[in-house]
Amino acid sequence: MLTAHTLKVLQSLDRKKFRQKYNLFLVEGNKTIKEIPGSRYRIQQLYSVDPSELKIADTKVTAISEKELRRISFLQNPKDSVAVCEIIKPQMKSNVPVQLVLDGIQDPGNLGTIIRLADWFGIEQIICSEDTADYYNPKVIQSSMGSFLRVNIVYTDLQNYFKSSERAVIGTDMEGESIYSFQFPTEFDLVLGNEGNGIRPETEAILTDKITIPRMGKSRATESLNVSMAAGIILGQIFSK
């Protein structure tokens, strides 16, 4: 049975300040949990309604009731198990051919989907502005479907980063060149902006190229695409060549 203190700590991990305080975050679901031992993350505690389903070396599985699972889960329909993992601070990698740079992405679902897309297309690193959503947010972890285990995600001051980089910086803009005619270089950063405001003016000033996804519909009524949807379309075009 979970103690009152343990419940309080686990329930608080939906908020960034408590994740930072305890240096912990949650991963839910057997499928993703089973992938953790092969990653750089360490499981501190593991709780399951059916411990026999989880065979992880050197990791004790604590049996809990379905009621207790519902109390510690952040899902509307809780799964089978919850892993309490230790937060790490990834170091920025160099010599990554294609990187995503996120300039103020706020929606956890969008961030999780973008991480999943990066993993799908083999993009090893995502660089985030300091105000981008926290990727240890339970909604980000869940929507990434385990991809957070394989993509290096770094938070930094983007202006300082760009000053020290000589890479091409390509950003999305409604007035940019069509992604279907643009010739992407072999090494570059692809910048994706905030859901409501797009790329910040100071970031836009650094762009070496601007691209857009042309609208094909006759009505031309749709103002914009969801940022994660746009990322998927652009990445599909980049890697089709």
mmCIF file of C-alpha atoms in Angstrom:
data_model
loop_
_atom_site.group_PDB
_atom_site.id
_atom_site.type_symbol
_atom_site.label_atom_id
_atom_site.label_comp_id
_atom_site.label_asym_id
_atom_site.label_seq_id
_atom_site.Cartn_x
_atom_site.Cartn_y
_atom_site.Cartn_z
ATOM 1 C CA MET A 1 0.000 0.000 0.000
ATOM 2 C CA LEU A 2 1.313 3.450 -0.929
ATOM 3 C CA THR A 3 2.043 5.783 1.967
ATOM 4 C CA ALA A 4 0.447 9.210 2.165
ATOM 5 C CA HIS A 5 3.842 10.839 1.589
ATOM 6 C CA THR A 6 4.554 8.751 -1.517
ATOM 7 C CA LEU A 7 1.118 9.559 -2.929
ATOM 8 C CA LYS A 8 1.671 13.260 -2.301
ATOM 9 C CA VAL A 9 5.050 13.232 -4.074
ATOM 10 C CA LEU A 10 3.845 11.245 -7.081
ATOM 11 C CA GLN A 11 0.704 13.334 -7.500
ATOM 12 C CA SER A 12 2.791 16.519 -7.462
ATOM 13 C CA LEU A 13 4.922 15.454 -10.443
ATOM 14 C CA ASP A 14 2.447 16.909 -12.928
ATOM 15 C CA ARG A 15 3.957 20.309 -12.050
ATOM 16 C CA LYS A 16 7.394 21.389 -13.221
ATOM 17 C CA LYS A 17 8.495 22.911 -9.911
ATOM 18 C CA PHE A 18 7.931 19.615 -8.094
ATOM 19 C CA ARG A 19 9.595 17.578 -10.833
ATOM 20 C CA GLN A 20 12.603 19.837 -10.357
ATOM 21 C CA LYS A 21 12.360 19.675 -6.567
ATOM 22 C CA TYR A 22 12.395 15.870 -6.454
ATOM 23 C CA ASN A 23 14.360 15.408 -9.694
ATOM 24 C CA LEU A 24 11.742 12.847 -10.785
ATOM 25 C CA PHE A 25 9.180 12.296 -13.542
ATOM 26 C CA LEU A 26 6.631 9.608 -14.368
ATOM 27 C CA VAL A 27 6.416 7.178 -17.277
ATOM 28 C CA GLU A 28 3.186 5.222 -17.679
ATOM 29 C CA GLY A 29 2.402 1.992 -19.474
ATOM 30 C CA ASN A 30 4.257 -1.321 -19.712
ATOM 31 C CA LYS A 31 5.229 -0.877 -23.360
ATOM 32 C CA THR A 32 7.238 2.305 -22.759
ATOM 33 C CA ILE A 33 8.495 1.219 -19.333
ATOM 34 C CA LYS A 34 10.061 -1.913 -20.841
ATOM 35 C CA GLU A 35 12.142 0.317 -23.153
ATOM 36 C CA ILE A 36 13.649 2.382 -20.326
ATOM 37 C CA PRO A 37 16.474 -0.041 -19.326
ATOM 38 C CA GLY A 38 17.974 0.289 -22.813
ATOM 39 C CA SER A 39 18.057 4.091 -22.531
ATOM 40 C CA ARG A 40 20.059 6.590 -20.474
ATOM 41 C CA TYR A 41 17.253 6.902 -17.894
ATOM 42 C CA ARG A 42 17.155 5.135 -14.534
ATOM 43 C CA ILE A 43 14.005 3.823 -12.876
ATOM 44 C CA GLN A 44 13.874 4.713 -9.184
ATOM 45 C CA GLN A 45 10.540 3.080 -8.325
ATOM 46 C CA LEU A 46 8.149 0.874 -10.262
ATOM 47 C CA TYR A 47 4.473 0.313 -9.414
ATOM 48 C CA SER A 48 2.153 -2.109 -11.186
ATOM 49 C CA VAL A 49 -1.258 -3.733 -10.795
ATOM 50 C CA ASP A 50 0.314 -6.884 -12.274
ATOM 51 C CA PRO A 51 4.032 -7.131 -11.372
ATOM 52 C CA SER A 52 4.375 -10.417 -13.273
ATOM 53 C CA GLU A 53 4.084 -8.459 -16.528
ATOM 54 C CA LEU A 54 7.271 -6.509 -15.817
ATOM 55 C CA LYS A 55 10.598 -8.325 -15.693
ATOM 56 C CA ILE A 56 13.277 -5.634 -15.418
ATOM 57 C CA ALA A 57 16.695 -6.564 -14.070
ATOM 58 C CA ASP A 58 17.715 -5.026 -10.734
ATOM 59 C CA THR A 59 14.359 -3.254 -10.426
ATOM 60 C CA LYS A 60 11.822 -4.103 -7.740
ATOM 61 C CA VAL A 61 8.192 -3.919 -8.811
ATOM 62 C CA THR A 62 5.743 -2.867 -6.085
ATOM 63 C CA ALA A 63 2.223 -4.245 -6.428
ATOM 64 C CA ILE A 64 -0.546 -1.658 -6.138
ATOM 65 C CA SER A 65 -4.311 -1.783 -6.503
ATOM 66 C CA GLU A 66 -6.217 -0.314 -9.454
ATOM 67 C CA LYS A 67 -7.535 2.352 -7.074
ATOM 68 C CA GLU A 68 -3.988 3.360 -6.130
ATOM 69 C CA LEU A 69 -2.988 3.373 -9.816
ATOM 70 C CA ARG A 70 -5.812 5.810 -10.577
ATOM 71 C CA ARG A 71 -4.583 8.069 -7.768
ATOM 72 C CA ILE A 72 -1.030 8.340 -9.094
ATOM 73 C CA SER A 73 -1.762 8.227 -12.832
ATOM 74 C CA PHE A 74 -2.138 11.379 -14.910
ATOM 75 C CA LEU A 75 -4.155 9.555 -17.576
ATOM 76 C CA GLN A 76 -7.927 9.665 -17.875
ATOM 77 C CA ASN A 77 -7.860 5.897 -18.372
ATOM 78 C CA PRO A 78 -4.826 4.653 -16.404
ATOM 79 C CA LYS A 79 -2.758 1.850 -17.870
ATOM 80 C CA ASP A 80 -1.098 -1.004 -16.031
ATOM 81 C CA SER A 81 2.047 0.422 -14.454
ATOM 82 C CA VAL A 82 3.854 3.613 -13.456
ATOM 83 C CA ALA A 83 7.640 4.072 -13.386
ATOM 84 C CA VAL A 84 9.239 6.847 -11.348
ATOM 85 C CA CYS A 85 12.370 7.913 -13.215
ATOM 86 C CA GLU A 86 15.242 10.235 -12.438
ATOM 87 C CA ILE A 87 15.550 13.435 -14.458
ATOM 88 C CA ILE A 88 18.768 13.903 -16.409
ATOM 89 C CA LYS A 89 20.171 16.998 -18.078
ATOM 90 C CA PRO A 90 21.175 16.095 -21.647
ATOM 91 C CA GLN A 91 24.305 17.633 -23.135
ATOM 92 C CA MET A 92 24.158 19.206 -26.576
ATOM 93 C CA LYS A 93 25.539 16.987 -29.330
ATOM 94 C CA SER A 94 27.631 18.334 -32.192
ATOM 95 C CA ASN A 95 27.756 17.255 -35.829
ATOM 96 C CA VAL A 96 24.036 16.432 -36.070
ATOM 97 C CA PRO A 97 23.076 16.865 -39.765
ATOM 98 C CA VAL A 98 19.435 17.942 -39.295
ATOM 99 C CA GLN A 99 18.143 19.412 -36.054
ATOM 100 C CA LEU A 100 14.799 20.806 -34.971
ATOM 101 C CA VAL A 101 14.809 24.110 -33.104
ATOM 102 C CA LEU A 102 11.619 24.911 -31.187
ATOM 103 C CA ASP A 103 10.994 28.594 -30.529
ATOM 104 C CA GLY A 104 8.414 28.822 -27.752
ATOM 105 C CA ILE A 105 6.298 25.715 -28.382
ATOM 106 C CA GLN A 106 3.807 25.728 -25.499
ATOM 107 C CA ASP A 107 1.414 22.820 -25.981
ATOM 108 C CA PRO A 108 2.693 19.582 -24.389
ATOM 109 C CA GLY A 109 0.807 17.480 -26.950
ATOM 110 C CA ASN A 110 2.517 19.304 -29.809
ATOM 111 C CA LEU A 111 5.930 18.852 -28.207
ATOM 112 C CA GLY A 112 5.362 15.152 -27.642
ATOM 113 C CA THR A 113 4.236 14.657 -31.234
ATOM 114 C CA ILE A 114 7.270 16.564 -32.566
ATOM 115 C CA ILE A 115 9.575 14.374 -30.475
ATOM 116 C CA ARG A 116 7.871 11.306 -31.939
ATOM 117 C CA LEU A 117 8.290 12.691 -35.469
ATOM 118 C CA ALA A 118 11.972 13.377 -34.847
ATOM 119 C CA ASP A 119 12.452 9.801 -33.713
ATOM 120 C CA TRP A 120 10.570 8.484 -36.769
ATOM 121 C CA PHE A 121 12.753 10.436 -39.199
ATOM 122 C CA GLY A 122 15.993 9.717 -37.362
ATOM 123 C CA ILE A 123 16.595 13.233 -36.059
ATOM 124 C CA GLU A 124 18.860 12.802 -33.043
ATOM 125 C CA GLN A 125 18.483 16.205 -31.385
ATOM 126 C CA ILE A 126 15.895 18.891 -30.679
ATOM 127 C CA ILE A 127 17.026 22.279 -29.381
ATOM 128 C CA CYS A 128 14.376 24.162 -27.393
ATOM 129 C CA SER A 129 14.071 27.760 -26.293
ATOM 130 C CA GLU A 130 14.012 28.106 -22.534
ATOM 131 C CA ASP A 131 10.265 28.864 -22.566
ATOM 132 C CA THR A 132 9.311 25.795 -24.599
ATOM 133 C CA ALA A 133 7.108 23.309 -22.707
ATOM 134 C CA ASP A 134 8.976 21.010 -20.336
ATOM 135 C CA TYR A 135 9.512 17.659 -22.009
ATOM 136 C CA TYR A 136 9.202 15.865 -18.646
ATOM 137 C CA ASN A 137 5.566 17.017 -18.510
ATOM 138 C CA PRO A 138 3.395 13.854 -18.285
ATOM 139 C CA LYS A 139 1.455 14.870 -21.416
ATOM 140 C CA VAL A 140 4.694 15.235 -23.396
ATOM 141 C CA ILE A 141 6.011 11.878 -22.173
ATOM 142 C CA GLN A 142 2.729 10.159 -23.032
ATOM 143 C CA SER A 143 2.260 11.701 -26.493
ATOM 144 C CA SER A 144 5.874 10.978 -27.458
ATOM 145 C CA MET A 145 5.065 7.245 -27.116
ATOM 146 C CA GLY A 146 8.545 6.403 -25.829
ATOM 147 C CA SER A 147 10.411 8.529 -28.390
ATOM 148 C CA PHE A 148 11.738 10.811 -25.630
ATOM 149 C CA LEU A 149 14.040 7.902 -24.746
ATOM 150 C CA ARG A 150 15.816 8.156 -28.118
ATOM 151 C CA VAL A 151 15.898 11.878 -28.953
ATOM 152 C CA ASN A 152 18.339 14.263 -27.252
ATOM 153 C CA ILE A 153 16.377 17.315 -26.090
ATOM 154 C CA VAL A 154 18.289 20.398 -24.955
ATOM 155 C CA TYR A 155 17.019 23.724 -23.580
ATOM 156 C CA THR A 156 19.117 26.810 -24.205
ATOM 157 C CA ASP A 157 19.065 30.516 -25.027
ATOM 158 C CA LEU A 158 18.440 30.421 -28.766
ATOM 159 C CA GLN A 159 20.114 33.734 -29.507
ATOM 160 C CA ASN A 160 23.347 32.586 -27.886
ATOM 161 C CA TYR A 161 23.081 29.247 -29.663
ATOM 162 C CA PHE A 162 22.660 30.836 -33.088
ATOM 163 C CA LYS A 163 25.570 33.218 -32.474
ATOM 164 C CA SER A 164 27.882 30.260 -31.966
ATOM 165 C CA SER A 165 26.544 28.277 -34.938
ATOM 166 C CA GLU A 166 27.458 28.517 -38.609
ATOM 167 C CA ARG A 167 24.718 26.196 -39.812
ATOM 168 C CA ALA A 168 21.940 27.182 -42.212
ATOM 169 C CA VAL A 169 18.831 28.211 -40.261
ATOM 170 C CA ILE A 170 15.559 27.482 -42.064
ATOM 171 C CA GLY A 171 12.240 28.682 -40.692
ATOM 172 C CA THR A 172 8.586 28.435 -41.570
ATOM 173 C CA ASP A 173 6.894 31.534 -42.963
ATOM 174 C CA MET A 174 3.690 32.032 -44.942
ATOM 175 C CA GLU A 175 5.692 34.060 -47.491
ATOM 176 C CA GLY A 176 8.541 31.559 -47.752
ATOM 177 C CA GLU A 177 9.515 29.351 -50.680
ATOM 178 C CA SER A 178 7.442 26.224 -51.248
ATOM 179 C CA ILE A 179 8.884 23.154 -49.512
ATOM 180 C CA TYR A 180 8.318 21.280 -52.794
ATOM 181 C CA SER A 181 10.781 23.436 -54.731
ATOM 182 C CA PHE A 182 13.216 24.402 -51.968
ATOM 183 C CA GLN A 183 16.595 22.665 -52.067
ATOM 184 C CA PHE A 184 17.424 21.664 -48.516
ATOM 185 C CA PRO A 185 21.152 21.627 -47.625
ATOM 186 C CA THR A 186 22.777 18.566 -46.071
ATOM 187 C CA GLU A 187 23.170 20.252 -42.672
ATOM 188 C CA PHE A 188 20.738 22.761 -41.176
ATOM 189 C CA ASP A 189 18.466 23.725 -38.292
ATOM 190 C CA LEU A 190 14.710 23.711 -38.932
ATOM 191 C CA VAL A 191 12.984 26.298 -36.729
ATOM 192 C CA LEU A 192 9.361 25.824 -35.664
ATOM 193 C CA GLY A 193 7.620 28.685 -33.891
ATOM 194 C CA ASN A 194 5.000 29.230 -31.211
ATOM 195 C CA GLU A 195 1.488 27.938 -31.906
ATOM 196 C CA GLY A 196 -0.123 31.380 -31.838
ATOM 197 C CA ASN A 197 2.657 33.834 -32.638
ATOM 198 C CA GLY A 198 5.019 31.861 -34.848
ATOM 199 C CA ILE A 199 8.760 32.463 -34.801
ATOM 200 C CA ARG A 200 9.933 35.382 -32.659
ATOM 201 C CA PRO A 201 11.163 38.462 -34.560
ATOM 202 C CA GLU A 202 14.680 38.112 -33.113
ATOM 203 C CA THR A 203 14.808 34.503 -34.275
ATOM 204 C CA GLU A 204 13.314 35.363 -37.664
ATOM 205 C CA ALA A 205 16.101 37.903 -38.183
ATOM 206 C CA ILE A 206 18.645 35.074 -37.995
ATOM 207 C CA LEU A 207 16.953 32.832 -40.584
ATOM 208 C CA THR A 208 19.007 32.134 -43.688
ATOM 209 C CA ASP A 209 15.984 30.758 -45.562
ATOM 210 C CA LYS A 210 12.192 30.790 -45.241
ATOM 211 C CA ILE A 211 9.921 27.976 -46.380
ATOM 212 C CA THR A 212 6.184 27.390 -46.479
ATOM 213 C CA ILE A 213 3.716 24.575 -47.082
ATOM 214 C CA PRO A 214 1.600 25.861 -49.994
ATOM 215 C CA ARG A 215 -2.165 25.630 -49.632
ATOM 216 C CA MET A 216 -3.764 23.494 -52.311
ATOM 217 C CA GLY A 217 -7.430 23.925 -51.431
ATOM 218 C CA LYS A 218 -9.545 26.191 -53.625
ATOM 219 C CA SER A 219 -11.224 28.014 -50.744
ATOM 220 C CA ARG A 220 -7.926 29.151 -49.162
ATOM 221 C CA ALA A 221 -9.911 29.499 -45.938
ATOM 222 C CA THR A 222 -7.578 27.641 -43.603
ATOM 223 C CA GLU A 223 -5.312 30.198 -41.928
ATOM 224 C CA SER A 224 -2.592 27.875 -40.680
ATOM 225 C CA LEU A 225 -1.623 24.329 -39.768
ATOM 226 C CA ASN A 226 -1.025 22.896 -36.315
ATOM 227 C CA VAL A 227 2.734 23.123 -35.671
ATOM 228 C CA SER A 228 3.219 19.388 -35.162
ATOM 229 C CA MET A 229 1.203 18.672 -38.321
ATOM 230 C CA ALA A 230 3.358 21.150 -40.257
ATOM 231 C CA ALA A 231 6.509 19.531 -38.849
ATOM 232 C CA GLY A 232 5.389 16.146 -40.138
ATOM 233 C CA ILE A 233 4.705 17.468 -43.649
ATOM 234 C CA ILE A 234 8.036 19.310 -43.844
ATOM 235 C CA LEU A 235 10.066 16.384 -42.520
ATOM 236 C CA GLY A 236 8.354 14.063 -44.961
ATOM 237 C CA GLN A 237 9.422 16.330 -47.827
ATOM 238 C CA ILE A 238 12.989 16.732 -46.514
ATOM 239 C CA PHE A 239 13.590 13.020 -46.275
ATOM 240 C CA SER A 240 11.817 12.151 -49.519
ATOM 241 C CA LYS A 241 14.730 13.628 -51.496
#
